[in-house]
């Protein structure tokens, strides 16, 4: 009888240990998630900002042709690559829904930019996606559009 109780106690202990391991830490912490996602955004934002600075170097707004080239050659490819990289980042459980919405809205925004690059001139066109960026706890580098 003592032997059976010992085995029962051991089985219960093993189940508790395995159960607590399975419940805890299934995904990354919020801190780890935001660090990884923000690093991706900052890399792509730096490339976009550098190209935009060149176009704006004279202190004047670019003509439509220059602006279109900036959008087609830098902004769209960088945002597309950023979103592809972000798709590979596992979100923290607490922000998973917000993060999925960031990605979906971001992809829609890139499609809008691809169709008409002039949408980039109005921050209001990206208000919804940028609010989701904030809700997911991501840095301003993850925002789309001016400002």
GROMACS .gro file of C-alpha atoms in nm:
model
  147
    1UNK     CA    1   0.000   0.000   0.000
    2UNK     CA    2   0.283   0.241   0.087
    3UNK     CA    3   0.446   0.159  -0.244
    4UNK     CA    4   0.126   0.240  -0.434
    5UNK     CA    5   0.088   0.576  -0.251
    6UNK     CA    6   0.446   0.664  -0.332
    7UNK     CA    7   0.385   0.595  -0.704
    8UNK     CA    8   0.061   0.791  -0.697
    9UNK     CA    9   0.239   1.084  -0.534
   10UNK     CA   10   0.519   1.065  -0.790
   11UNK     CA   11   0.273   1.056  -1.079
   12UNK     CA   12   0.088   1.358  -0.940
   13UNK     CA   13   0.415   1.547  -0.898
   14UNK     CA   14   0.523   1.470  -1.256
   15UNK     CA   15   0.185   1.578  -1.393
   16UNK     CA   16   0.201   1.903  -1.196
   17UNK     CA   17   0.553   1.982  -1.316
   18UNK     CA   18   0.472   1.903  -1.679
   19UNK     CA   19   0.144   2.092  -1.658
   20UNK     CA   20   0.306   2.405  -1.520
   21UNK     CA   21   0.580   2.388  -1.783
   22UNK     CA   22   0.321   2.361  -2.059
   23UNK     CA   23   0.116   2.652  -1.929
   24UNK     CA   24   0.396   2.894  -1.868
   25UNK     CA   25   0.585   3.075  -2.140
   26UNK     CA   26   0.428   2.930  -2.453
   27UNK     CA   27   0.521   3.245  -2.643
   28UNK     CA   28   0.776   3.518  -2.600
   29UNK     CA   29   0.746   3.782  -2.333
   30UNK     CA   30   0.607   4.119  -2.437
   31UNK     CA   31   0.952   4.268  -2.387
   32UNK     CA   32   1.122   4.009  -2.612
   33UNK     CA   33   0.852   4.044  -2.876
   34UNK     CA   34   0.868   4.424  -2.891
   35UNK     CA   35   1.248   4.422  -2.893
   36UNK     CA   36   1.256   4.189  -3.194
   37UNK     CA   37   0.975   4.361  -3.387
   38UNK     CA   38   1.108   4.711  -3.316
   39UNK     CA   39   1.457   4.616  -3.438
   40UNK     CA   40   1.307   4.505  -3.770
   41UNK     CA   41   1.108   4.827  -3.803
   42UNK     CA   42   1.405   5.047  -3.712
   43UNK     CA   43   1.623   4.884  -3.977
   44UNK     CA   44   1.369   4.945  -4.255
   45UNK     CA   45   1.272   5.292  -4.126
   46UNK     CA   46   1.640   5.396  -4.135
   47UNK     CA   47   1.661   5.299  -4.503
   48UNK     CA   48   1.340   5.488  -4.587
   49UNK     CA   49   1.449   5.794  -4.387
   50UNK     CA   50   1.791   5.803  -4.555
   51UNK     CA   51   1.638   5.789  -4.903
   52UNK     CA   52   1.377   6.052  -4.813
   53UNK     CA   53   1.648   6.279  -4.671
   54UNK     CA   54   1.833   6.264  -5.003
   55UNK     CA   55   1.520   6.356  -5.197
   56UNK     CA   56   1.444   6.641  -4.955
   57UNK     CA   57   1.807   6.757  -4.925
   58UNK     CA   58   1.747   7.083  -5.112
   59UNK     CA   59   1.474   7.183  -4.870
   60UNK     CA   60   1.208   7.156  -5.138
   61UNK     CA   61   0.939   6.898  -5.189
   62UNK     CA   62   1.020   6.651  -5.465
   63UNK     CA   63   0.839   6.672  -5.795
   64UNK     CA   64   0.582   6.396  -5.859
   65UNK     CA   65   0.830   6.192  -6.065
   66UNK     CA   66   1.094   6.199  -5.790
   67UNK     CA   67   0.836   6.119  -5.527
   68UNK     CA   68   0.705   5.828  -5.734
   69UNK     CA   69   1.058   5.694  -5.772
   70UNK     CA   70   1.115   5.720  -5.395
   71UNK     CA   71   0.791   5.531  -5.331
   72UNK     CA   72   0.853   5.262  -5.594
   73UNK     CA   73   1.225   5.208  -5.536
   74UNK     CA   74   1.250   5.248  -5.159
   75UNK     CA   75   0.932   5.293  -4.958
   76UNK     CA   76   0.724   5.010  -5.105
   77UNK     CA   77   1.008   4.753  -5.111
   78UNK     CA   78   1.117   4.844  -4.757
   79UNK     CA   79   0.765   4.829  -4.614
   80UNK     CA   80   0.703   4.500  -4.795
   81UNK     CA   81   1.026   4.351  -4.658
   82UNK     CA   82   0.946   4.487  -4.311
   83UNK     CA   83   0.603   4.323  -4.309
   84UNK     CA   84   0.748   3.994  -4.437
   85UNK     CA   85   1.006   3.997  -4.158
   86UNK     CA   86   0.745   4.092  -3.898
   87UNK     CA   87   0.531   3.795  -4.011
   88UNK     CA   88   0.813   3.576  -3.881
   89UNK     CA   89   0.803   3.728  -3.532
   90UNK     CA   90   0.592   3.542  -3.278
   91UNK     CA   91   0.392   3.794  -3.076
   92UNK     CA   92   0.344   3.790  -2.702
   93UNK     CA   93   0.007   3.640  -2.614
   94UNK     CA   94  -0.118   3.971  -2.470
   95UNK     CA   95  -0.080   4.155  -2.802
   96UNK     CA   96  -0.132   3.875  -3.055
   97UNK     CA   97  -0.466   4.008  -3.184
   98UNK     CA   98  -0.339   4.366  -3.210
   99UNK     CA   99  -0.024   4.244  -3.385
  100UNK     CA  100  -0.217   4.041  -3.643
  101UNK     CA  101  -0.424   4.351  -3.712
  102UNK     CA  102  -0.104   4.559  -3.754
  103UNK     CA  103   0.018   4.312  -4.015
  104UNK     CA  104  -0.314   4.295  -4.201
  105UNK     CA  105  -0.364   4.671  -4.204
  106UNK     CA  106   0.002   4.721  -4.297
  107UNK     CA  107  -0.032   4.491  -4.597
  108UNK     CA  108  -0.345   4.677  -4.704
  109UNK     CA  109  -0.162   5.011  -4.666
  110UNK     CA  110   0.124   4.891  -4.885
  111UNK     CA  111  -0.126   4.782  -5.150
  112UNK     CA  112  -0.282   5.131  -5.134
  113UNK     CA  113   0.061   5.294  -5.168
  114UNK     CA  114   0.148   5.068  -5.459
  115UNK     CA  115  -0.176   5.168  -5.633
  116UNK     CA  116  -0.135   5.542  -5.561
  117UNK     CA  117   0.191   5.663  -5.402
  118UNK     CA  118   0.039   6.005  -5.334
  119UNK     CA  119  -0.150   5.853  -5.037
  120UNK     CA  120   0.183   5.880  -4.856
  121UNK     CA  121   0.145   6.256  -4.832
  122UNK     CA  122  -0.149   6.241  -4.589
  123UNK     CA  123  -0.095   6.088  -4.243
  124UNK     CA  124  -0.472   6.039  -4.208
  125UNK     CA  125  -0.447   5.757  -4.464
  126UNK     CA  126  -0.251   5.553  -4.210
  127UNK     CA  127  -0.427   5.648  -3.889
  128UNK     CA  128  -0.589   5.307  -3.835
  129UNK     CA  129  -0.273   5.100  -3.887
  130UNK     CA  130  -0.068   5.340  -3.677
  131UNK     CA  131  -0.319   5.321  -3.391
  132UNK     CA  132  -0.280   4.942  -3.404
  133UNK     CA  133   0.099   4.980  -3.398
  134UNK     CA  134   0.058   5.176  -3.075
  135UNK     CA  135  -0.193   4.924  -2.934
  136UNK     CA  136   0.055   4.642  -2.998
  137UNK     CA  137   0.320   4.833  -2.801
  138UNK     CA  138   0.550   4.883  -3.099
  139UNK     CA  139   0.778   5.181  -3.154
  140UNK     CA  140   0.697   5.473  -3.385
  141UNK     CA  141   0.949   5.322  -3.630
  142UNK     CA  142   0.682   5.062  -3.707
  143UNK     CA  143   0.433   5.324  -3.820
  144UNK     CA  144   0.352   5.378  -4.186
  145UNK     CA  145   0.344   5.711  -4.363
  146UNK     CA  146   0.467   6.058  -4.274
  147UNK     CA  147   0.497   6.188  -3.923
   0.00000   0.00000   0.00000
